[in-house]
Structure formats: structure tokens, C-alpha cells
Coordinates of C-alpha atoms in Angstrom, one line a residue:
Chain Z
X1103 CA 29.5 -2.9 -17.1
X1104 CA 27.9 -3.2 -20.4
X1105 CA 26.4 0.0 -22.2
X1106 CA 22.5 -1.1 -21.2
X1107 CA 23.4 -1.3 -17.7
X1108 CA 25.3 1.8 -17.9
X1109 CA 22.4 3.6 -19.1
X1110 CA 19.9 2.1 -16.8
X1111 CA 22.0 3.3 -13.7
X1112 CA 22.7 7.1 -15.5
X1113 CA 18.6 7.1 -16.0
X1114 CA 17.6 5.8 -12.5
X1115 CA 20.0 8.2 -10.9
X1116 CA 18.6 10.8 -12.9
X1117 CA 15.0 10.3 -12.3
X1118 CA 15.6 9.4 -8.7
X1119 CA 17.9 12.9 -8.3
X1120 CA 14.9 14.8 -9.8
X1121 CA 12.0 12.9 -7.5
X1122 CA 13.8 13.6 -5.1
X1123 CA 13.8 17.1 -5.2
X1124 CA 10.4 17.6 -7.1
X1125 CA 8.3 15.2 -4.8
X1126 CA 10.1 15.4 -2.1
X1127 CA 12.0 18.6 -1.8
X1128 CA 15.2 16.9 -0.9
X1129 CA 18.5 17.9 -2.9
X1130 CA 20.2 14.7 -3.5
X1131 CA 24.3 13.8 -4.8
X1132 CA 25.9 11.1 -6.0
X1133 CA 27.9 9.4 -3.1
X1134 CA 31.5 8.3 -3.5
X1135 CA 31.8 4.8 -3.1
X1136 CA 34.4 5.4 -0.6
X1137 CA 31.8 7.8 1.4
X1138 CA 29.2 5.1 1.5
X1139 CA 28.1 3.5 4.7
X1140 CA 29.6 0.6 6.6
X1141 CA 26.2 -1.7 6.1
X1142 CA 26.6 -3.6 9.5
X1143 CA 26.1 -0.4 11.2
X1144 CA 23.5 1.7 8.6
X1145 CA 20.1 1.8 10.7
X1146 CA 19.0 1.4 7.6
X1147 CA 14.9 1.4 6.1
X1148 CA 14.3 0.1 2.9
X1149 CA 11.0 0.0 0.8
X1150 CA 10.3 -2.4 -2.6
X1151 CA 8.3 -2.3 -5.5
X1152 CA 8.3 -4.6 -8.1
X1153 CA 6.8 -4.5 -12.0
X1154 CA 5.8 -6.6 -14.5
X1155 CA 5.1 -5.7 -18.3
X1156 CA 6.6 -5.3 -21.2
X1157 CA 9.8 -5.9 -18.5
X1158 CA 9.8 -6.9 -14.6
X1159 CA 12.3 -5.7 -12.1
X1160 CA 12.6 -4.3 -9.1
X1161 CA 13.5 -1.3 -7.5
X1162 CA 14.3 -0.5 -3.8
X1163 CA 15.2 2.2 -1.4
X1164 CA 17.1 2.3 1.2
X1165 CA 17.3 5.2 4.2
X1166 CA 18.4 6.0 7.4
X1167 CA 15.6 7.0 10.1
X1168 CA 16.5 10.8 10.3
X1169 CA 16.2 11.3 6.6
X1170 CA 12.9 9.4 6.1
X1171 CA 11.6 11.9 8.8
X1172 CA 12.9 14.4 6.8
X1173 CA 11.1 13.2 3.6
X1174 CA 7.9 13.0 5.2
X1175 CA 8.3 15.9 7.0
X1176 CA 8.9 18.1 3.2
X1177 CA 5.9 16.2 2.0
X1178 CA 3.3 16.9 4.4
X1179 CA 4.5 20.5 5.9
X1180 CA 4.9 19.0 9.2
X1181 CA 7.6 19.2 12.3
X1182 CA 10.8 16.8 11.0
X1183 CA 10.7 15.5 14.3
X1184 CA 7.4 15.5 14.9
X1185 CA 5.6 12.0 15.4
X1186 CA 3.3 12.4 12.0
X1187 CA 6.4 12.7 10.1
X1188 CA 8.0 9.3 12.0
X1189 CA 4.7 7.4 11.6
X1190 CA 4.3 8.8 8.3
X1191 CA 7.5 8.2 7.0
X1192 CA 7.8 4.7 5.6
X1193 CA 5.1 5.5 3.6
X1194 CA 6.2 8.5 2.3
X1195 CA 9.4 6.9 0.9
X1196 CA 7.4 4.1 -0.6
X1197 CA 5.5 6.9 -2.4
X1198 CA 8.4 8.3 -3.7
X1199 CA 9.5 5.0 -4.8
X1200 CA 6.1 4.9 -6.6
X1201 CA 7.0 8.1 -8.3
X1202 CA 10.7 7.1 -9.3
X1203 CA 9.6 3.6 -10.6
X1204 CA 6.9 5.3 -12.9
X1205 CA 8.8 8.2 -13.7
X1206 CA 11.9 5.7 -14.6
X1207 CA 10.2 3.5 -16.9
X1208 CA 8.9 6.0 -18.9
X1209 CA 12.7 7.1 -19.4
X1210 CA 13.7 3.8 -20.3
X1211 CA 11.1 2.1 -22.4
X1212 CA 8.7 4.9 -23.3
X1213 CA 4.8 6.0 -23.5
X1214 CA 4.1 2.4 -26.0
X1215 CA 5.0 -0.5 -23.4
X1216 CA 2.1 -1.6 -20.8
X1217 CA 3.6 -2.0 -17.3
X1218 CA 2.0 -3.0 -13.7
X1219 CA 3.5 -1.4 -10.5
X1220 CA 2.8 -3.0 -7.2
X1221 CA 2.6 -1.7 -4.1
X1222 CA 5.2 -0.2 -2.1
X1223 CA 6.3 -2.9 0.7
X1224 CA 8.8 -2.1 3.5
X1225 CA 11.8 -4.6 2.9
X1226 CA 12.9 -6.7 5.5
X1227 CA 16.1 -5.5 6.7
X1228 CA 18.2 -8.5 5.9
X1229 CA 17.7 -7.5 2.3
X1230 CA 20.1 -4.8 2.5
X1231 CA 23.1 -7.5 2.1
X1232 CA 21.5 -9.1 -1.2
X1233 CA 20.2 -6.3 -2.6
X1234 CA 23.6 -4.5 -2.7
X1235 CA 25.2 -8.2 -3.9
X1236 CA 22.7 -9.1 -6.3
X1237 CA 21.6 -5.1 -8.1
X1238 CA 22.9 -2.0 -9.6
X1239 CA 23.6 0.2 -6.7
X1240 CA 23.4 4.1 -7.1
X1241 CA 24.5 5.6 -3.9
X1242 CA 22.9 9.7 -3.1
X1243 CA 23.9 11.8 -0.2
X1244 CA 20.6 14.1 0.8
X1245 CA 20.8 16.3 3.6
X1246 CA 23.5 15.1 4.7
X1247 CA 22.5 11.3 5.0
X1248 CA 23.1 8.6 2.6
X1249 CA 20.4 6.9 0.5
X1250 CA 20.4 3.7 -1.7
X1251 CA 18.6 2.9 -4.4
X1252 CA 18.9 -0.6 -6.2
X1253 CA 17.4 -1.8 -9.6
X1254 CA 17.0 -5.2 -10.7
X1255 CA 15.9 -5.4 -14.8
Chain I
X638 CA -12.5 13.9 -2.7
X639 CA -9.1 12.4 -2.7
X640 CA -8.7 8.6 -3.3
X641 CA -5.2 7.2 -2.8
X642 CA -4.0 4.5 -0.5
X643 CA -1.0 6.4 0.6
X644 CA -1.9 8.8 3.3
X645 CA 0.9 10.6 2.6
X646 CA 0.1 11.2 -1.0
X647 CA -3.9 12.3 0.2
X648 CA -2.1 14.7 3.2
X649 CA -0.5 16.1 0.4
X650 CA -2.9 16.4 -2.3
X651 CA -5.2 17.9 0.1
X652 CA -2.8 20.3 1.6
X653 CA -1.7 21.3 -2.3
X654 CA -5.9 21.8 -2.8
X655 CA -5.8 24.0 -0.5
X656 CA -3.0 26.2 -1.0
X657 CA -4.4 27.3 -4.5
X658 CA -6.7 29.0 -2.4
X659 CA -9.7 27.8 -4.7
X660 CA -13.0 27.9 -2.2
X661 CA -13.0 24.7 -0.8
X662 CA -15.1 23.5 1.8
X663 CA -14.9 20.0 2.8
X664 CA -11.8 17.6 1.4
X665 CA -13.1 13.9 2.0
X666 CA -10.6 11.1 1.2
X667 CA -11.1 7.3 0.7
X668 CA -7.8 4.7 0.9
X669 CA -9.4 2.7 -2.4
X670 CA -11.9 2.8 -4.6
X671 CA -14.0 0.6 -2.6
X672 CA -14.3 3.2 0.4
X673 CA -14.8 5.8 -2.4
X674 CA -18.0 4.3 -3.2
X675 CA -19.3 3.9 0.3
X676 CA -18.4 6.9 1.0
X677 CA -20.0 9.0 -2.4
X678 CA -23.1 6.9 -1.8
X679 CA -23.8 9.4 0.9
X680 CA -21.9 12.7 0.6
X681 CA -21.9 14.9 -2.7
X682 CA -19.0 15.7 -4.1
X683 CA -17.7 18.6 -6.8
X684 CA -14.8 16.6 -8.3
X685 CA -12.8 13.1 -7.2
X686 CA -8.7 13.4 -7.6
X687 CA -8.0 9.4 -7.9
X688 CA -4.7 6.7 -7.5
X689 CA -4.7 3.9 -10.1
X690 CA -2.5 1.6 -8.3
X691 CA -4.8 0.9 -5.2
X692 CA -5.7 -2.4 -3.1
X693 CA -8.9 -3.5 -3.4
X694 CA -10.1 -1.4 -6.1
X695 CA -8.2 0.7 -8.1
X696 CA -8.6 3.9 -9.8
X697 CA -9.5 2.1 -13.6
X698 CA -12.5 -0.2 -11.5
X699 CA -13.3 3.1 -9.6
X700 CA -14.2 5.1 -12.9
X701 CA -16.1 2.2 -14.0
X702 CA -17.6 1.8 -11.2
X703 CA -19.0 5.7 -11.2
X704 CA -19.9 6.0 -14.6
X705 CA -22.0 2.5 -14.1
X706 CA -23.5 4.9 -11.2
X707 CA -26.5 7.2 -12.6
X708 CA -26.1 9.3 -9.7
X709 CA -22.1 9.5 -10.7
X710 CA -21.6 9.0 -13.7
X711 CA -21.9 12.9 -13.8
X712 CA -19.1 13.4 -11.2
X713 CA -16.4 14.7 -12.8
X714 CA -12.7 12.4 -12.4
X715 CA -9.1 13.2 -12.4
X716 CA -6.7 10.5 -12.5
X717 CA -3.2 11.4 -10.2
X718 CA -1.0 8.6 -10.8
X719 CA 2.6 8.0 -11.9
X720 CA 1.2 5.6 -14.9
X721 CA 3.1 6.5 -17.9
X722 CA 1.7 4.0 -20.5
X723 CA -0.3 6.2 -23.6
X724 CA -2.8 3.7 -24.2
X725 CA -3.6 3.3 -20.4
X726 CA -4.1 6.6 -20.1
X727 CA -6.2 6.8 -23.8
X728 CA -8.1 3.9 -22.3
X729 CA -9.3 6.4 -18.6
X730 CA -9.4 9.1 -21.3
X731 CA -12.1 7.3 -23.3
X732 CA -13.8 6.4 -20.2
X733 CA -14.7 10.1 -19.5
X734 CA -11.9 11.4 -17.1
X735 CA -11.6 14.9 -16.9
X736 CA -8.3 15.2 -16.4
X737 CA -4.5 13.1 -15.7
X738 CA -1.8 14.5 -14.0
X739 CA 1.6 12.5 -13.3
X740 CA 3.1 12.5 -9.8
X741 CA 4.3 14.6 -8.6
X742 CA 2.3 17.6 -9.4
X743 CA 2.3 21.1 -8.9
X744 CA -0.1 22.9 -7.2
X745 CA -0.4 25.1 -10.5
X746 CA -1.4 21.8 -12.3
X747 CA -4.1 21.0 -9.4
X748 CA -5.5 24.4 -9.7
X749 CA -5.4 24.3 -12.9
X750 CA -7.5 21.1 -13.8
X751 CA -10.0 22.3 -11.2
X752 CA -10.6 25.6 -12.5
X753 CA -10.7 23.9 -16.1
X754 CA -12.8 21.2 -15.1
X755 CA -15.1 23.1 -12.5
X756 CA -14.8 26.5 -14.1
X757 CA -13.4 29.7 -12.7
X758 CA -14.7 30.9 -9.3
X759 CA -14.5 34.5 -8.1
X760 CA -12.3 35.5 -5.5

């Protein structure tokens, strides 16, 4: 891995660490790699935003059911299980990947560059497989579940 | 008011509003800029917290849109948004917002701007 990607996976994993626990109240750790989920079996959500600018990319986010619950749950003061939080709950995570997107590219590139976010969209689940094959993976466990987050610069 | 198209973001705004146990009455909220509009046209309002990133119309066309507005151009406008760009945010600064705050916020930072921009209230 070359010294740019390097830093581009140390400063999304920082941003998304401190999102985490600043938006969404969530204390997040880096994941071994031999901790990580088997993907055929991970019920898992993702979310996408994309950017255009000065640079275009990608980011996504990927989550099991219980820990978007708990996301949306933190965010909004309501019951984790509770059917606000589950209805809630995709777009809580794609906020928070509105927040980590924003918050990273001003690591990376900045207060100068111009950049355009679009909208958070819920992934289609067979872009788990790709998006692990094709991005820079950074791997958290939060409350006990695991999390993905993939960037494509 | 509270414009933002994720209802998440405006449950949370609102609830953080609240909790700095300013006097608020009403909290109305509006997914876009559009419904923001529709909905000003015919309820007063002490202070709009507003998204950039919205469908439809978004927080830059919304600000335009209010100070094109005699009867809002008064109104004063905080941007909440996670834009980091300087010149985007010298650009809503020029255009008469009262305030910018990045996401995520503190509930500090939303009292703040409102006792800042709507002055300090007893009690």
C-alpha cells in the first residue's frame, strides 16, 4: 500500500472513530482482520455517498441491523428497540455518513478545494462483495457489532 | 424552523433546541427548501436552522430565495451542514447568514448562535 493510500485509510478511520462517537455516541475499535465477519452470513446494511470536486470518490457503510438501531436510537433519545429507531435507522447511518464524508475531506484536502456531496442512498446489498474487492476497507467493532466503512478516491 | 431532509438530523436538532432550555414554543420543520417556503409563507418564524445538501432546493437556493422575500429577507439563517469548503461558506456568509455550524454540533453551539443571534432571554 503506497503512502497516499496509507494516509487516506489512517484519516477516514480517524474521522469515522470520532463521528462516531460525537454524532452518534457510539465508541468504535479497529477490528482485526481475523475478527471480521464471514460476508455470506453478515445481515448486513450499507449506505453510499458519492462526491465530486476538486476529487470524486465514494464512501460507504456497512452495518448490521442491531447496531443501526442502536445508532438511531443514541441520535434521537429513543427506545433501541423501539420501531422509531428501526424505521429511523437507515437514515440515521446515512447521516452519519454525511458527517464522515464532510468531516473527512476537510482532513484530507483542506478549507481551499470546492466539493459536492450527494445524497445518502441505501446500497443494494450485493455491493457488499465489490465494495470489499474493489476499496480500502477499514473494519470498526462498536458495541459489540462490526461496521465497515469503504473509500474509493 | 428546522430544514433538513434527514429526519433524523431535524429529530435531533429539535430535541438539541430544546434541551438548552431556551423558551421555545413551536419547532416547525420542512424536508427542503421548497417546503420551507410554503410553509414560512404562512407561519412566522424567530430564526431558520438550514441543510445545504437538500433535494429539491437546497440550503444556498433557500437563502436566496428569503432574502429575494421582503417579508424574509429579515428572518434571521443559520446554516447546519457538514460543508467544509471556506469560500462556500464566505459565499452563505456574504449572503447574510447569521450563523454556520458543522455537524455534528453541540447543544452549547445551538444555544449559543441563538442567544447570539436572537439575544439573551431571561430565565
Amino acid at each position: 500500500m503506497g503512502s497516499r493510500e496509507t494516509n487516506v485509510i489512517d484519516c477516514a478511520a480517524a474521522v469515522a472513530g470520532r463521528i462516531l462517537c460525537d454524532g452518534a455516541f457510539v465508541f468504535a475499535d479497529p477490528l482485526p482482520a481475523e475478527s471480521t465477519p464471514d460476508i455470506g452470513g453478515w445481515e448486513a446494511i450499507g449506505v453510499e455517498l458519492t462526491f465530486a470536486g476538486a476529487e470524486s470518490g465514494a464512501v460507504s457503510v456497512w452495518a448490521g441491523r442491531r447496531f443501526i438501531s442502536r445508532v438511531a436510537a443514541n441520535m434521537l433519545g429513543a427506545d433501541e428497540g423501539g420501531e422509531r429507531a428501526r424505521e429511523e435507522g437507515v437514515d440515521a447511518l446515512g447521516e452519519l455518513l454525511n458527517m464522515i464524508v464532510g468531516n473527512l475531506l476537510t482532513e484530507l484536502y483542506g478549507t481551499e478545494p470546492l466539493f459536492n456531496l450527494g445524497l445518502p442512498r441505501e446500497a443494494k446489498r450485493n455491493r457488499l462483495a465489490s465494495d470489499l474487492s474493489e476499496r480500502e476497507c477499514i473494519w470498526f467493532e462498536a458495541e459489540g457489532e462490526p461496521v465497515l466503512f469503504t473509500v474509493q478516491l | 424552523m428546522v430544514v433538513d431532509d434527514s429526519e433524523t438530523i431535524r429529530s435531533v436538532l429539535e430535541r438539541t433546541i430544546r434541551m438548552t432550555k431556551l423558551p421555545v414554543d413551536r419547532i416547525l420543520e420542512a424536508p427542503n427548501g421548497r417546503v420551507a417556503l410554503t410553509r414560512l409563507a404562512d407561519d412566522w418564524v424567530d430564526i431558520v436552522f438550514t441543510d445545504l445538501n437538500m433535494p429539491e432546493m437546497n440550503g444556498m437556493e433557500l437563502v436566496d430565495a428569503m432574502n429575494a422575500d421582503v417579508g424574509l429577507s429579515d428572518v434571521p439563517v443559520v446554516v447546519v451542514s457538514t460543508e467544509g469548503s471556506r469560500a462556500r461558506i464566505e459565499s452563505l456568509r456574504r449572503k447574510g447568514i447569521q450563523g454556520y455550524l458543522r455537524k455534528p454540533f453541540t447543544p452549547e453551539e445551538i444555544r449559543d448562535i441563538i442567544v447570539e443571534t436572537l439575544g439573551a432571554w431571561d430565565g
